[in-house]
PDB file of C-alpha atoms in Angstrom:
ATOM      1  CA  MET A 289      -4.961 174.564 -37.917  1.00 54.00           C
ATOM      2  CA  GLU A 290      -6.034 172.660 -40.978  1.00 64.00           C
ATOM      3  CA  SER A 291      -4.940 169.109 -41.803  1.00 64.00           C
ATOM      4  CA  ALA A 292      -5.257 167.144 -44.999  1.00 69.00           C
ATOM      5  CA  ASN A 293      -5.053 163.461 -45.668  1.00 70.00           C
ATOM      6  CA  LYS A 294      -2.582 162.406 -48.317  1.00 70.00           C
ATOM      7  CA  LEU A 295      -2.236 159.020 -49.916  1.00 64.00           C
ATOM      8  CA  LEU A 296       1.243 157.531 -49.796  1.00 60.00           C
ATOM      9  CA  ARG A 297       2.138 154.620 -52.088  1.00 62.00           C
ATOM     10  CA  ARG A 298       4.981 152.320 -51.256  1.00 57.00           C
ATOM     11  CA  LYS A 299       6.481 149.195 -52.692  1.00 60.00           C
ATOM     12  CA  ASP A 300       6.590 146.183 -50.392  1.00 61.00           C
ATOM     13  CA  MET A 301       8.732 143.091 -50.743  1.00 59.00           C
ATOM     14  CA  SER A 302       6.484 140.232 -49.686  1.00 67.00           C
ATOM     15  CA  GLU A 303       8.487 137.134 -50.598  1.00 75.00           C
ATOM     16  CA  SER A 304      11.892 136.150 -51.933  1.00 82.00           C
ATOM     17  CA  ARG A 305      13.381 132.951 -53.333  1.00 88.00           C
ATOM     18  CA  VAL A 306      16.986 132.027 -54.155  1.00 91.00           C
ATOM     19  CA  ILE A 307      18.669 129.065 -55.837  1.00 92.00           C
ATOM     20  CA  GLN A 308      22.261 128.468 -56.858  1.00 95.00           C
ATOM     21  CA  PHE A 309      23.472 126.231 -59.650  1.00 95.00           C
ATOM     22  CA  THR A 310      26.812 125.303 -61.166  1.00 96.00           C
ATOM     23  CA  LEU A 311      27.769 125.571 -64.816  1.00 96.00           C
ATOM     24  CA  ASP A 312      30.808 123.724 -66.129  1.00 95.00           C
ATOM     25  CA  ARG A 313      32.296 122.850 -69.466  1.00 95.00           C
ATOM     26  CA  ASP A 314      35.571 121.535 -70.816  1.00 96.00           C
ATOM     27  CA  MET A 315      36.891 123.396 -73.851  1.00 94.00           C
ATOM     28  CA  ASN A 316      39.599 122.507 -76.347  1.00 94.00           C
ATOM     29  CA  VAL A 317      42.013 125.228 -77.433  1.00 92.00           C
ATOM     30  CA  PRO A 318      41.425 126.021 -81.131  1.00 91.00           C
ATOM     31  CA  GLU A 319      44.165 124.948 -83.565  1.00 89.00           C
ATOM     32  CA  ASN A 320      45.057 128.536 -84.466  1.00 87.00           C
ATOM     33  CA  LEU A 321      45.986 129.348 -80.834  1.00 87.00           C
ATOM     34  CA  GLY A 322      49.048 128.229 -78.901  1.00 87.00           C
ATOM     35  CA  ASP A 323      49.157 125.751 -76.030  1.00 90.00           C
ATOM     36  CA  ILE A 324      48.264 127.042 -72.555  1.00 92.00           C
ATOM     37  CA  SER A 325      51.143 127.629 -70.180  1.00 90.00           C
ATOM     38  CA  GLU A 326      49.340 129.645 -67.476  1.00 91.00           C
ATOM     39  CA  ILE A 327      45.886 131.220 -66.949  1.00 94.00           C
ATOM     40  CA  VAL A 328      46.174 134.992 -66.391  1.00 93.00           C
ATOM     41  CA  ASP A 329      42.515 135.996 -65.956  1.00 94.00           C
ATOM     42  CA  ALA A 330      38.967 134.741 -66.490  1.00 94.00           C
ATOM     43  CA  THR A 331      35.723 136.713 -66.496  1.00 94.00           C
ATOM     44  CA  GLY A 332      32.117 135.949 -67.258  1.00 95.00           C
ATOM     45  CA  SER A 333      28.710 137.526 -67.536  1.00 95.00           C
ATOM     46  CA  ILE A 334      25.167 136.204 -67.676  1.00 95.00           C
ATOM     47  CA  THR A 335      22.806 136.896 -70.587  1.00 96.00           C
ATOM     48  CA  VAL A 336      19.134 136.059 -70.023  1.00 95.00           C
ATOM     49  CA  GLU A 337      17.455 135.070 -73.285  1.00 96.00           C
ATOM     50  CA  GLU A 338      14.034 134.154 -71.895  1.00 95.00           C
ATOM     51  CA  GLU A 339      12.271 134.600 -68.582  1.00 92.00           C
ATOM     52  CA  ARG A 340       8.643 133.733 -67.939  1.00 91.00           C
ATOM     53  CA  VAL A 341       6.352 133.131 -64.997  1.00 89.00           C
ATOM     54  CA  VAL A 342       3.978 130.194 -65.408  1.00 89.00           C
ATOM     55  CA  GLY A 343       1.849 129.266 -62.419  1.00 88.00           C
ATOM     56  CA  ASP A 344       4.136 128.671 -59.462  1.00 89.00           C
ATOM     57  CA  LYS A 345       7.410 128.655 -61.441  1.00 91.00           C
ATOM     58  CA  ILE A 346       9.795 131.129 -63.039  1.00 91.00           C
ATOM     59  CA  TYR A 347      11.493 129.655 -66.105  1.00 94.00           C
ATOM     60  CA  LEU A 348      14.871 131.099 -66.990  1.00 93.00           C
ATOM     61  CA  LYS A 349      16.919 130.414 -70.113  1.00 96.00           C
ATOM     62  CA  GLY A 350      20.242 132.009 -70.947  1.00 96.00           C
ATOM     63  CA  PHE A 351      23.984 131.548 -71.053  1.00 97.00           C
ATOM     64  CA  LEU A 352      27.214 132.405 -69.303  1.00 96.00           C
ATOM     65  CA  GLY A 353      29.581 134.147 -71.705  1.00 96.00           C
ATOM     66  CA  TYR A 354      33.185 133.740 -70.584  1.00 96.00           C
ATOM     67  CA  GLN A 355      36.568 135.105 -71.617  1.00 96.00           C
ATOM     68  CA  VAL A 356      39.938 133.591 -70.695  1.00 95.00           C
ATOM     69  CA  LEU A 357      43.316 135.305 -71.018  1.00 94.00           C
ATOM     70  CA  TYR A 358      46.338 133.012 -70.887  1.00 93.00           C
ATOM     71  CA  VAL A 359      50.086 132.840 -71.497  1.00 92.00           C
ATOM     72  CA  SER A 360      50.878 130.757 -74.543  1.00 88.00           C
ATOM     73  CA  GLU A 361      53.665 128.145 -74.435  1.00 81.00           C
ATOM     74  CA  ASP A 362      54.736 129.405 -77.846  1.00 72.00           C
ATOM     75  CA  GLY A 363      57.193 132.201 -77.170  1.00 61.00           C
ATOM     76  CA  GLU A 364      56.186 134.068 -80.313  1.00 63.00           C
ATOM     77  CA  GLN A 365      52.475 134.412 -79.446  1.00 64.00           C
ATOM     78  CA  GLY A 366      52.808 135.599 -75.803  1.00 85.00           C
ATOM     79  CA  LEU A 367      49.283 136.276 -74.519  1.00 89.00           C
ATOM     80  CA  ALA A 368      46.235 134.664 -76.102  1.00 89.00           C
ATOM     81  CA  GLY A 369      42.525 134.634 -75.377  1.00 91.00           C
ATOM     82  CA  LEU A 370      39.588 132.259 -75.584  1.00 92.00           C
ATOM     83  CA  GLU A 371      35.887 132.888 -75.260  1.00 94.00           C
ATOM     84  CA  GLY A 372      32.779 130.782 -75.235  1.00 94.00           C
ATOM     85  CA  LYS A 373      29.277 130.239 -73.875  1.00 96.00           C
ATOM     86  CA  ILE A 374      27.682 127.777 -71.486  1.00 96.00           C
ATOM     87  CA  GLY A 375      23.877 127.588 -71.794  1.00 96.00           C
ATOM     88  CA  PHE A 376      21.396 126.923 -68.991  1.00 96.00           C
ATOM     89  CA  ASP A 377      17.684 126.309 -68.371  1.00 96.00           C
ATOM     90  CA  GLU A 378      16.590 126.714 -64.749  1.00 94.00           C
ATOM     91  CA  VAL A 379      13.308 126.719 -62.833  1.00 93.00           C
ATOM     92  CA  LEU A 380      12.601 128.588 -59.600  1.00 91.00           C
ATOM     93  CA  ARG A 381       9.497 127.655 -57.595  1.00 90.00           C
ATOM     94  CA  ILE A 382       7.468 130.599 -56.266  1.00 86.00           C
ATOM     95  CA  ASP A 383       4.245 131.201 -54.342  1.00 83.00           C
ATOM     96  CA  SER A 384       1.661 131.920 -57.061  1.00 78.00           C
ATOM     97  CA  SER A 385      -0.949 133.091 -54.528  1.00 78.00           C
ATOM     98  CA  LEU A 386       0.998 136.297 -53.830  1.00 76.00           C
ATOM     99  CA  GLU A 387      -0.144 139.499 -55.502  1.00 75.00           C
ATOM    100  CA  GLY A 388       2.585 141.547 -57.073  1.00 77.00           C
ATOM    101  CA  ILE A 389       5.286 141.426 -59.705  1.00 80.00           C
ATOM    102  CA  TRP A 390       8.170 138.969 -59.476  1.00 83.00           C
ATOM    103  CA  ARG A 391      11.516 140.615 -60.239  1.00 85.00           C
ATOM    104  CA  SER A 392      14.521 138.372 -60.767  1.00 87.00           C
ATOM    105  CA  LYS A 393      18.272 138.735 -60.779  1.00 90.00           C
ATOM    106  CA  VAL A 394      20.923 136.330 -62.106  1.00 92.00           C
ATOM    107  CA  VAL A 395      24.559 136.796 -61.056  1.00 92.00           C
ATOM    108  CA  PRO A 396      27.697 134.710 -61.681  1.00 93.00           C
ATOM    109  CA  GLU A 397      29.261 134.495 -58.200  1.00 90.00           C
ATOM    110  CA  ASP A 398      32.505 132.980 -59.397  1.00 90.00           C
ATOM    111  CA  VAL A 399      34.081 132.050 -62.730  1.00 93.00           C
ATOM    112  CA  SER A 400      37.101 129.780 -62.454  1.00 94.00           C
ATOM    113  CA  VAL A 401      39.250 128.161 -65.105  1.00 95.00           C
ATOM    114  CA  SER A 402      41.690 125.301 -64.669  1.00 95.00           C
ATOM    115  CA  VAL A 403      44.076 123.751 -67.155  1.00 95.00           C
ATOM    116  CA  ILE A 404      43.412 120.066 -67.827  1.00 95.00           C
ATOM    117  CA  HIS A 405      46.357 119.878 -70.236  1.00 93.00           C
ATOM    118  CA  PRO A 406      47.968 122.464 -72.593  1.00 93.00           C
ATOM    119  CA  ARG A 407      45.188 122.034 -75.193  1.00 93.00           C
ATOM    120  CA  LYS A 408      42.169 121.799 -72.864  1.00 95.00           C
ATOM    121  CA  ILE A 409      40.622 123.881 -70.049  1.00 95.00           C
ATOM    122  CA  SER A 410      37.733 123.447 -67.624  1.00 96.00           C
ATOM    123  CA  VAL A 411      35.430 126.441 -67.032  1.00 96.00           C
ATOM    124  CA  THR A 412      33.237 126.424 -63.896  1.00 96.00           C
ATOM    125  CA  SER A 413      30.863 129.042 -62.506  1.00 96.00           C
ATOM    126  CA  LEU A 414      28.556 129.259 -59.505  1.00 95.00           C
ATOM    127  CA  VAL A 415      25.417 131.205 -60.467  1.00 95.00           C
ATOM    128  CA  THR A 416      22.812 132.715 -58.113  1.00 94.00           C
ATOM    129  CA  PHE A 417      19.220 133.111 -59.360  1.00 94.00           C
ATOM    130  CA  SER A 418      17.036 135.170 -57.011  1.00 91.00           C
ATOM    131  CA  ALA A 419      13.502 136.522 -57.294  1.00 89.00           C
ATOM    132  CA  VAL A 420      11.511 138.971 -55.177  1.00 87.00           C
ATOM    133  CA  CYS A 421       7.759 139.561 -55.220  1.00 84.00           C
ATOM    134  CA  VAL A 422       7.102 143.300 -55.121  1.00 80.00           C
ATOM    135  CA  GLY A 423       3.616 144.611 -54.393  1.00 72.00           C
ATOM    136  CA  GLU A 424       2.263 148.099 -53.942  1.00 64.00           C
ATOM    137  CA  SER A 425       0.349 149.317 -50.909  1.00 60.00           C
ATOM    138  CA  GLU A 426      -1.335 152.606 -50.053  1.00 61.00           C
ATOM    139  CA  LEU A 427      -1.203 154.366 -46.718  1.00 61.00           C
ATOM    140  CA  SER A 428      -3.230 157.385 -45.673  1.00 64.00           C
ATOM    141  CA  VAL A 429      -1.200 159.991 -43.792  1.00 64.00           C
ATOM    142  CA  ILE A 430      -2.154 163.289 -42.204  1.00 68.00           C
ATOM    143  CA  ALA A 431      -0.126 166.186 -43.595  1.00 62.00           C
TER     144      ALA A 431
END
């Protein structure tokens, strides 16, 4: 019986880091839209504009884009919508002595909207920024 050695490559996660931060902004309802009676729905998504690793830090710059659907107090307009952006600059400390590639992920955990008064809302979001160091290793196996 003959055996042969084969080289198996695998990706290893050697380290991970996570931070959470809060984004919030008050927004006035534009003049061309009706007053807010009730919030129906709010959604948001993260757009990363810049990400760079410098030494023992990952710098992240981007924004939360949000959309709000609400019932207007004006009977003639019915439903109305607002949208906007909240920018952020965050830093995540990492172990620069590790060999591998740092892969990051940014997720809005929650987007909530509250009515301050009929012409003003407050948008708040909890955002999770995580990074994982992924390296490659080789393993010799007998086939």
